[in-house]
Structures are given as structure tokens and as C-alpha cells.
CSV table of C-alpha atoms and ligand atoms in Angstrom, one decimal:
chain,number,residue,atom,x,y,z
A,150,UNK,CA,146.9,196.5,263.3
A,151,UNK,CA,146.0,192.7,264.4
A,152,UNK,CA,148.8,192.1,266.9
A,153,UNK,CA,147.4,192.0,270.4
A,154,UNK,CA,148.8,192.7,274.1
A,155,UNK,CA,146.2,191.5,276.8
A,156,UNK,CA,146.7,192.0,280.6
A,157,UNK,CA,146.5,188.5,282.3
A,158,UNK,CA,147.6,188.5,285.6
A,159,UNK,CA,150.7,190.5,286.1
A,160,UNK,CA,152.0,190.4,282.7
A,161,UNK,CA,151.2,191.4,279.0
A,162,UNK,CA,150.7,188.9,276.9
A,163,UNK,CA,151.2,189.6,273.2
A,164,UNK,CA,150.2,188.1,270.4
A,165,UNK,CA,150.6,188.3,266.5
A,166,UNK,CA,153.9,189.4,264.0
A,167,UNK,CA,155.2,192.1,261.9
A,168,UNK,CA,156.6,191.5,258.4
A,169,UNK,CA,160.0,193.1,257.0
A,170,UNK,CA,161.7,194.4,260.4
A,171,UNK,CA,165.3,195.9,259.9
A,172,UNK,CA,168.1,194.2,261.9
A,173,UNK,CA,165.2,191.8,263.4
A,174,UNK,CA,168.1,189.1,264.3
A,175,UNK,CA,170.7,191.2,265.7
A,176,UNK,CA,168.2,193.4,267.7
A,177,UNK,CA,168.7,193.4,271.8
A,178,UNK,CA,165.6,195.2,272.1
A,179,UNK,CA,162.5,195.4,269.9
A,180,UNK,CA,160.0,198.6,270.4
A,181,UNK,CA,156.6,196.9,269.6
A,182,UNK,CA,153.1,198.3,269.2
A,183,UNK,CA,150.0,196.6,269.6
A,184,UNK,CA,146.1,197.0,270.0
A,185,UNK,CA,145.7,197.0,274.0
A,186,UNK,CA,141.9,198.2,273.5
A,187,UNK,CA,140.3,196.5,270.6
A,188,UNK,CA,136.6,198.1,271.2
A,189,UNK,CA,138.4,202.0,271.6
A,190,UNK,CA,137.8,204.0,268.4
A,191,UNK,CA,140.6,203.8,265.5
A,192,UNK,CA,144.1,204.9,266.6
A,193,UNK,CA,143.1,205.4,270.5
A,194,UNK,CA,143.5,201.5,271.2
A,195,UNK,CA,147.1,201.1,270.5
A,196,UNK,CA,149.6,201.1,273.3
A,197,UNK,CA,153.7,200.8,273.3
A,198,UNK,CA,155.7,198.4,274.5
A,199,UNK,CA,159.7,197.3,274.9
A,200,UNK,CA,160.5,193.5,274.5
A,201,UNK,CA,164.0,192.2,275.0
A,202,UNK,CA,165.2,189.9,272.5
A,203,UNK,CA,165.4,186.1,273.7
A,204,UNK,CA,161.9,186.6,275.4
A,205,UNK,CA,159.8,183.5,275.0
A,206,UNK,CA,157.0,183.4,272.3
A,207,UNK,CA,159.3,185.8,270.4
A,208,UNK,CA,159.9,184.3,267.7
A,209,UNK,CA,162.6,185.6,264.5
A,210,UNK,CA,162.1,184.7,260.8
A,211,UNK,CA,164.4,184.0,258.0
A,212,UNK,CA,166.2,187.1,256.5
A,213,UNK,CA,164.3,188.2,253.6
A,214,UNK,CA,166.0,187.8,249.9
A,215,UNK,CA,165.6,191.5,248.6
A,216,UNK,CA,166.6,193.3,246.0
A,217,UNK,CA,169.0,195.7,247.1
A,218,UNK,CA,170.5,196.5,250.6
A,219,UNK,CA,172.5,193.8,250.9
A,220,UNK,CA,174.4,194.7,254.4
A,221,UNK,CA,171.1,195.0,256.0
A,222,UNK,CA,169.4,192.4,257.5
A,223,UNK,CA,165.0,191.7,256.8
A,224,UNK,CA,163.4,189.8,259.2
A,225,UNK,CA,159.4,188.7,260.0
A,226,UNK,CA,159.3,189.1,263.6
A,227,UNK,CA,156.3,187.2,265.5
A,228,UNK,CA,155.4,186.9,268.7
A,229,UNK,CA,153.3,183.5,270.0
A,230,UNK,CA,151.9,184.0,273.5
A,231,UNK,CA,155.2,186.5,274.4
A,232,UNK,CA,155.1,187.5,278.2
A,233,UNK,CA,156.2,190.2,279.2
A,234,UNK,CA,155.8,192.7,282.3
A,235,UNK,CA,153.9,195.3,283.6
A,236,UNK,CA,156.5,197.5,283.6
A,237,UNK,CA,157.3,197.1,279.8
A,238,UNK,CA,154.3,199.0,278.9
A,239,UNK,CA,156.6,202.6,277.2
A,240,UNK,CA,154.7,205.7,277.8
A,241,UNK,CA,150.7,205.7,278.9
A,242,UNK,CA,148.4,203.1,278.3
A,243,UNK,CA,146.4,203.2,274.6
A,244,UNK,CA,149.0,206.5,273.5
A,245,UNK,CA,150.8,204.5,271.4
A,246,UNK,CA,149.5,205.9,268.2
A,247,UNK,CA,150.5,209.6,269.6
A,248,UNK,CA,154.3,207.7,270.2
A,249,UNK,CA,154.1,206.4,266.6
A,250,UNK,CA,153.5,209.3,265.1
A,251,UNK,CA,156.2,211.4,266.5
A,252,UNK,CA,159.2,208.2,266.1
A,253,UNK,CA,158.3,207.5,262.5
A,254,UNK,CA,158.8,211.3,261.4
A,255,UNK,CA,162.2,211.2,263.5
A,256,UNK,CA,162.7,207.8,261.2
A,257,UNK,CA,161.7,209.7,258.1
A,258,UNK,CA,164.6,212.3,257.9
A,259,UNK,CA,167.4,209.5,258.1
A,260,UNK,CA,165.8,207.5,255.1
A,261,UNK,CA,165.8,210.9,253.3
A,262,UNK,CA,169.7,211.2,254.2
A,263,UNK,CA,170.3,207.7,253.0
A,264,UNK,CA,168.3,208.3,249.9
A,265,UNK,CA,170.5,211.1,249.7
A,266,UNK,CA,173.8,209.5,250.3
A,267,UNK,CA,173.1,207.1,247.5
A,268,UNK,CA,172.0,209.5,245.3
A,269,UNK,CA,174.9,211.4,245.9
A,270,UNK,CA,177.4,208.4,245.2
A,271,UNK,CA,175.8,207.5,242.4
A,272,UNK,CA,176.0,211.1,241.0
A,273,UNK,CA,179.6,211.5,241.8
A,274,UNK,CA,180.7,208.2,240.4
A,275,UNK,CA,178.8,209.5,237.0
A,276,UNK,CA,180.5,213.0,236.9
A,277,UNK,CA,183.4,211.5,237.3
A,278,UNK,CA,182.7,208.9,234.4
A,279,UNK,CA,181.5,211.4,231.6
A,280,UNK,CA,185.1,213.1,232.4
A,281,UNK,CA,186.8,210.4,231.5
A,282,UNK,CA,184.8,208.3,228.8
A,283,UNK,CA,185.2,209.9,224.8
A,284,UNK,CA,183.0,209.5,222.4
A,285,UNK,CA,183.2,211.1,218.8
A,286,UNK,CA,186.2,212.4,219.7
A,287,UNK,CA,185.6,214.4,222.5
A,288,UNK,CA,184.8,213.5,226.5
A,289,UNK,CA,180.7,213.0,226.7
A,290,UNK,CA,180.9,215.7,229.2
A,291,UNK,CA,180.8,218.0,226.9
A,292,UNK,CA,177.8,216.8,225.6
A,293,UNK,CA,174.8,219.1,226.0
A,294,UNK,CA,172.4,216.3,226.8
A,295,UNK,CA,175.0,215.2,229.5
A,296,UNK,CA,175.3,218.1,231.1
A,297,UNK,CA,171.5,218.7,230.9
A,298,UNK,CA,171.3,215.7,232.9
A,299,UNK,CA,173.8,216.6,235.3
A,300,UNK,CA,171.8,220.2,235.8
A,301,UNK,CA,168.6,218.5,236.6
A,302,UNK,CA,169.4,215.8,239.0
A,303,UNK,CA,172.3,218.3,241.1
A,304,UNK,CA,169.3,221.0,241.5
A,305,UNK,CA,167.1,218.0,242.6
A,306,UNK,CA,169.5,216.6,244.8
A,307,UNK,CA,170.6,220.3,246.2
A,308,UNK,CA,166.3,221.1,247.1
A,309,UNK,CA,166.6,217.3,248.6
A,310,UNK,CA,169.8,218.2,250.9
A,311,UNK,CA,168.0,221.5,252.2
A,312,UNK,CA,164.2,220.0,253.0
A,313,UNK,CA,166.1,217.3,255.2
A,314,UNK,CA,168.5,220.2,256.6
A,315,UNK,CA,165.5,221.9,257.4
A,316,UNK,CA,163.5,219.2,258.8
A,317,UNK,CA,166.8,218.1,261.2
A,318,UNK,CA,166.6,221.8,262.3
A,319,UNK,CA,163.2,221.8,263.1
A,320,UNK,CA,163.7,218.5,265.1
A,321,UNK,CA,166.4,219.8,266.9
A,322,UNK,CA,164.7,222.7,267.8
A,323,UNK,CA,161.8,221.0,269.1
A,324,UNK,CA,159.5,222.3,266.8
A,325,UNK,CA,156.5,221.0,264.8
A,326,UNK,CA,158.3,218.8,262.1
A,327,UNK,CA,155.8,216.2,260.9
A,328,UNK,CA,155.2,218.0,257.6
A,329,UNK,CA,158.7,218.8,256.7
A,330,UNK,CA,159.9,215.2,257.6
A,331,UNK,CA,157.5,213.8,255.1
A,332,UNK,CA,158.5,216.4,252.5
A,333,UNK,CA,162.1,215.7,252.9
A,334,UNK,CA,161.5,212.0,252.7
A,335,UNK,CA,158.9,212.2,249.7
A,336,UNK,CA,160.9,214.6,248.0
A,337,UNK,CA,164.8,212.9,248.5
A,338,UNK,CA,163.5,209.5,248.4
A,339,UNK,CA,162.1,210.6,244.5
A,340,UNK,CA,165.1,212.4,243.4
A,341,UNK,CA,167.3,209.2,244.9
A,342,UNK,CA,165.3,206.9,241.9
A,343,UNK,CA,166.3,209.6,239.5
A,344,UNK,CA,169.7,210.3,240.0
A,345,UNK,CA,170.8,206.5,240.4
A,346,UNK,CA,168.9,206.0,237.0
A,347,UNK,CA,170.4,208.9,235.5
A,348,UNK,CA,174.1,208.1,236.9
A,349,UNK,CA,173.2,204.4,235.5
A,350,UNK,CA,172.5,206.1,232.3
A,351,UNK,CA,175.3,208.2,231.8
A,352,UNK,CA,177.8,205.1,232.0
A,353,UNK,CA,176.3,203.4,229.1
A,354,UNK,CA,176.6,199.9,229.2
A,355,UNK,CA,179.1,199.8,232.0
A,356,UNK,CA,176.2,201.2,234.3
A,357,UNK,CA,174.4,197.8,233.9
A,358,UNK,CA,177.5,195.5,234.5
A,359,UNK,CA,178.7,194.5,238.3
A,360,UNK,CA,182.1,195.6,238.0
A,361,UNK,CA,180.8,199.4,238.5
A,362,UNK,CA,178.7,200.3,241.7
A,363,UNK,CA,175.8,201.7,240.0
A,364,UNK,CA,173.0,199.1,239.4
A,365,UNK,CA,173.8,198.5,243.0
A,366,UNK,CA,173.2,201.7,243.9
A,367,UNK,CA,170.2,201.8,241.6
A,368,UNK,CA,169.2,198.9,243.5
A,369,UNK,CA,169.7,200.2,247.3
A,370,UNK,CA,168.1,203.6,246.4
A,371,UNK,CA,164.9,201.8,245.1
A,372,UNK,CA,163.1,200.8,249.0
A,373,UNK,CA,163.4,204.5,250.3
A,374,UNK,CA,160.6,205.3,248.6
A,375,UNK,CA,158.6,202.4,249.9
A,376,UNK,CA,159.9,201.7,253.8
A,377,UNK,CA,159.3,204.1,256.4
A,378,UNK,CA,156.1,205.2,254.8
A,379,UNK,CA,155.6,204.9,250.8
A,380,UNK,CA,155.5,208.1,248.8
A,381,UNK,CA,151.9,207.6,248.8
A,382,UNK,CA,151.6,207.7,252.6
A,383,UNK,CA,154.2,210.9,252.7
A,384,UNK,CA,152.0,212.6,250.8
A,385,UNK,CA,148.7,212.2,252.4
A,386,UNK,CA,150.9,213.1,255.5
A,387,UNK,CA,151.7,216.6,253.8
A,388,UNK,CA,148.0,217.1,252.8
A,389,UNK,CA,146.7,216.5,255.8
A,390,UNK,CA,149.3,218.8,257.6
A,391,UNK,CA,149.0,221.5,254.9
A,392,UNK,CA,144.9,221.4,255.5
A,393,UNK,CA,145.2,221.4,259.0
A,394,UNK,CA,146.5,225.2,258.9
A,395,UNK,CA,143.6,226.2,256.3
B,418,LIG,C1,163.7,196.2,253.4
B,418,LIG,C2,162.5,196.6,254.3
B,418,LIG,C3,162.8,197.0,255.6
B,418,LIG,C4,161.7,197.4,256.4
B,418,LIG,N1,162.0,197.7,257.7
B,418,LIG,C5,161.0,197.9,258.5
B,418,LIG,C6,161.2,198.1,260.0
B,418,LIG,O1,162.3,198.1,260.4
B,418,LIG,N2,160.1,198.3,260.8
B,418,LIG,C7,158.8,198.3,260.3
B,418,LIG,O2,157.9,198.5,261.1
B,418,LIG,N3,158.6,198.1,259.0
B,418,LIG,C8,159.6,197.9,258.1
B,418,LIG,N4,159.4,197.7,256.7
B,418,LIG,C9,158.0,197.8,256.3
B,418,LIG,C10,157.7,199.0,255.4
B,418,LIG,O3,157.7,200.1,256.2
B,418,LIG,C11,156.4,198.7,254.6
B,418,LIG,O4,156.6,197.7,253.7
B,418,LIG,C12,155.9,200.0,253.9
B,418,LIG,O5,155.5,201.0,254.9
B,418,LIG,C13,154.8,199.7,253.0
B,418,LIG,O6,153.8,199.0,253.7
B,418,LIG,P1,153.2,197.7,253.0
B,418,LIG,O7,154.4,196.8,252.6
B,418,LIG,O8,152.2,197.1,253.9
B,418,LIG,O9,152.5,198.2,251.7
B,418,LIG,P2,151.0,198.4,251.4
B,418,LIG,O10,150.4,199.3,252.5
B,418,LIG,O11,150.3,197.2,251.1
B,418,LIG,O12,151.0,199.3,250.1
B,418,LIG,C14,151.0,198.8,248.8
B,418,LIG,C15,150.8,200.0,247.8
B,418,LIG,O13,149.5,200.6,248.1
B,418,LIG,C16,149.8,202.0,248.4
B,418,LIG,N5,148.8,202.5,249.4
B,418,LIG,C17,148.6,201.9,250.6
B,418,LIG,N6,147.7,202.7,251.3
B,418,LIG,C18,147.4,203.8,250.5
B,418,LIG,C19,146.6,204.9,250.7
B,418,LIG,N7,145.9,205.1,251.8
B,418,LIG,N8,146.6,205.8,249.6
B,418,LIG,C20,147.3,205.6,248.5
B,418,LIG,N9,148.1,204.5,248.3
B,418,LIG,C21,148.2,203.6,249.3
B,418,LIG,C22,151.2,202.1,248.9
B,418,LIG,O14,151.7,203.4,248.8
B,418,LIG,C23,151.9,201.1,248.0
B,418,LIG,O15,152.2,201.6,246.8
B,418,LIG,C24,160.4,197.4,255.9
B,418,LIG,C25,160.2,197.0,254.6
B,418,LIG,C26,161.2,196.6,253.8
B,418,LIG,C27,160.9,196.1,252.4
């Protein structure tokens, strides 16, 4: 982390930007973090703060041109000598790694749902299809390789729907839910680039043409397993979580 928040006077002043933020542009309030102790040892430096949008020094980029999730808006967000109060300061000073931590696990089990959602929509759409479409006489549902695709991406999707109902439970409970967020979200957000390949696949060519809402959805259901944490990061997550009751 490079962006910096220094005490002059009264007031933070902040420093540096942050690529790819959701909804940067239509934001009223932005929850930044930022190194407040640069000599403090690695993740003990790092304080939270609130800045409303229209502050000066903060500055919003262009929406990003991406591949999929159209209806949501990519912005850089960067902040050139930003001032900001005292009072902005969220939480205790240099606990903003501890605040992190806990948000971006909350963060986690929605991107599972979406990943879910899409999944799901792309799967119905596909059932639906195989129905309908005949080939060699007869509807392509009844095809065993069909319906061995069906089987496999509804028991993935099923194990997704119950790690993220678990997690949510946990969270609402106020338990310990670090571990089971990142399972949810490794898990669904997998299953999600499955399913929306294998609904694609099961329409044949009209998968790849506009007129039907899978490459979109194929499309959408590709950056869950990259924002919020990559799969990668989920999973060192989980190991370190599973090792930490060894
Ligand atoms: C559409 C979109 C919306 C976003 N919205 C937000 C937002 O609202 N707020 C926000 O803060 N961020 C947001 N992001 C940023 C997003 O969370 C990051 O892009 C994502 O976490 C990956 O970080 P990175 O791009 O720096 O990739 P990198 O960290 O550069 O990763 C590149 C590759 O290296 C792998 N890698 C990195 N470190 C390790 C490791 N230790 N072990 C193994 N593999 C590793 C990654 O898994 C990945 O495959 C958004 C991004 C996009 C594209």
C-alpha cells in the first residue's frame, strides 16, 4: 500500500490512488485506507478513514472499458494533497488492517451470491433450451451427455448455495467467518465460470450470438473470481485459517 495520510496541522492530508473502484463516480462517500505509520511493522501502519465525495484533491478517473458488467461503473480514484479532518479518522489510529480484514470477508459472501445469481441464470436459461431444441429427432435433453452436464454443474451450484448460506449464518451470528467467507467465494465464484460455460455450451451456436443472454453472462460471471480477492488470495485465506487451528 503506497497511498499516504500525514497529520499536518489539524487535518489529514492524503496522498496517492487506487485503481478499479466500483461505483467510484456516483459514490457520496468513499471508505479509504492508507499507511498513517510508514516505519510500523507490515499491516500495523495502516489506519481508516471516511472522505466525502467532492473533497478537494479527490480526484475521479474515467470509467474503465471492461469486459463484462456493463451496469456497473470502474473508476481509478486518486487523491492529490486531499484534506480532510481529524475527525474522519474511522475506528483507532494504525487498526486499519484489523478493519480491512473483517469488511472484505463481509464483501466476500455477496460476490459469492452474485457469482451465484449468474450462475444460476445462466443455468436456467440452458435447461430451459435443451427442452426445447431437437436434434436427431428427439429434444437434446434427453441426451446423456446433456444431462451429465446438467448433474455436475446443479451439484456444484447446490454445495455453492450452502457454503454462502452458511457463511451469512455465521455472520449473522457473530461468529468467526473469515474462513467460510473465503470458501464460499472461492468455491461459488469457480462453479459461476463453469456453469456459464456449460449453459453457453449447451445452446450450441446460439450461446455465442447476442440475441441470447449467455455470453453475457459468461462475461459478468468471469471478474468474481478476480475482484474482492482472487481465487488465489481466497485460498491462502483458507490455509492460513485451516493452519491456525492445527
Ligand atoms: C471490475 C472491477 C471492480 C473492482 N472493484 C473494486 C472496489 O470497489 N474496491 C477495491 O478496492 N478494489 C476493486 N477492484 C480491484 C480488485 O479487487 C483487484 O483487481 C483484485 O483484488 C486483484 O488485484 P490486482 O488486480 O492487483 O491483481 P494482482 O495482485 O496483480 O494479481 C495478479 C495475479 O497474481 C496472483 N497473485 C497475486 N498475489 C499472489 C499470491 N500471494 N499468491 C498467489 N498468487 C498471487 C493473483 O491471484 C492474480 O492471478 C476491482 C477490480 C475490477 C476489475
Amino acid at each position: 500500500m503506497k497511498t499516504r495520510a500525514a497529520m499536518d496541522g489539524n487535518e489529514w492530508v492524503l496522498n496517492g490512488s487506487k485503481l478499479y473502484i466500483t461505483s467510484g463516480e456516483y459514490a457520496g462517500v468513499f471508505v479509504v485506507w492508507a499507511v498513517t505509520d510508514p516505519d510500523a511493522p507490515k499491516g500495523k501502519g495502516i489506519s481508516c478513514f471516511l472522505v466525502e465525495s467532492g473533497t478537494p484533491g479527490l480526484v475521479i478517473g474515467k470509467a474503465e472499458k471492461k469486459m463484462g458488467q456493463a451496469g456497473s461503473v470502474t473508476n481509478e480514484v486518486v487523491f492529490q494533497d486531499c484534506r480532510i479532518p481529524a475527525s474522519a479518522l474511522m475506528g483507532k489510529l494504525n487498526d486499519g488492517f484489523r478493519i480491512a480484514v473483517g469488511e472484505l470477508a463481509g464483501g466476500r459472501i455477496g460476490i459469492a451470491a452474485l457469482a451465484l445469481g449468474v450462475a444460476r441464470a445462466a443455468m436456467d436459461a440452458a435447461k430451459a433450451y435443451v427442452k426445447e431444441r431437437q436434434q436427431f429427432g428427439k429434444a437434446i435433453a434427453d441426451m446423456q451427455g446433456i444431462q451429465w452436464m446438467i448433474a455436475d454443474r446443479e451439484t456444484e451450484l447446490e454445495a455453492a448455495r450452502l457454503l454462502i448460506l452458511q457463511a451469512a449464518w455465521l455472520k449473522e451470528h457473530g461468529k468467526p467467518f473469515v474462513r467460510e467467507a473465503s470458501m464460499a467465494k472461492l468455491f461459488a465464484s469457480e462453479a459461476a465460470q463453469k456453469a456459464t460455460y456449460t449453459a453457453l455450451q449447451m445452446h450450441g451456436g446460439a450461446g455465442y450470438i447476442r440475441d441470447y443472454p449467455l455470453e453475457r453472462y459468461a462475461r459478468d460471471a468471469r471478474i468474481t473470481t478476480i475482484y474482492e480477492g482472487t481465487s488465489e488470495i481466497q485460498r491462502l485465506i483458507i490455509a492460513r485459517e485451516v493452519m491456525k487451528a492445527v
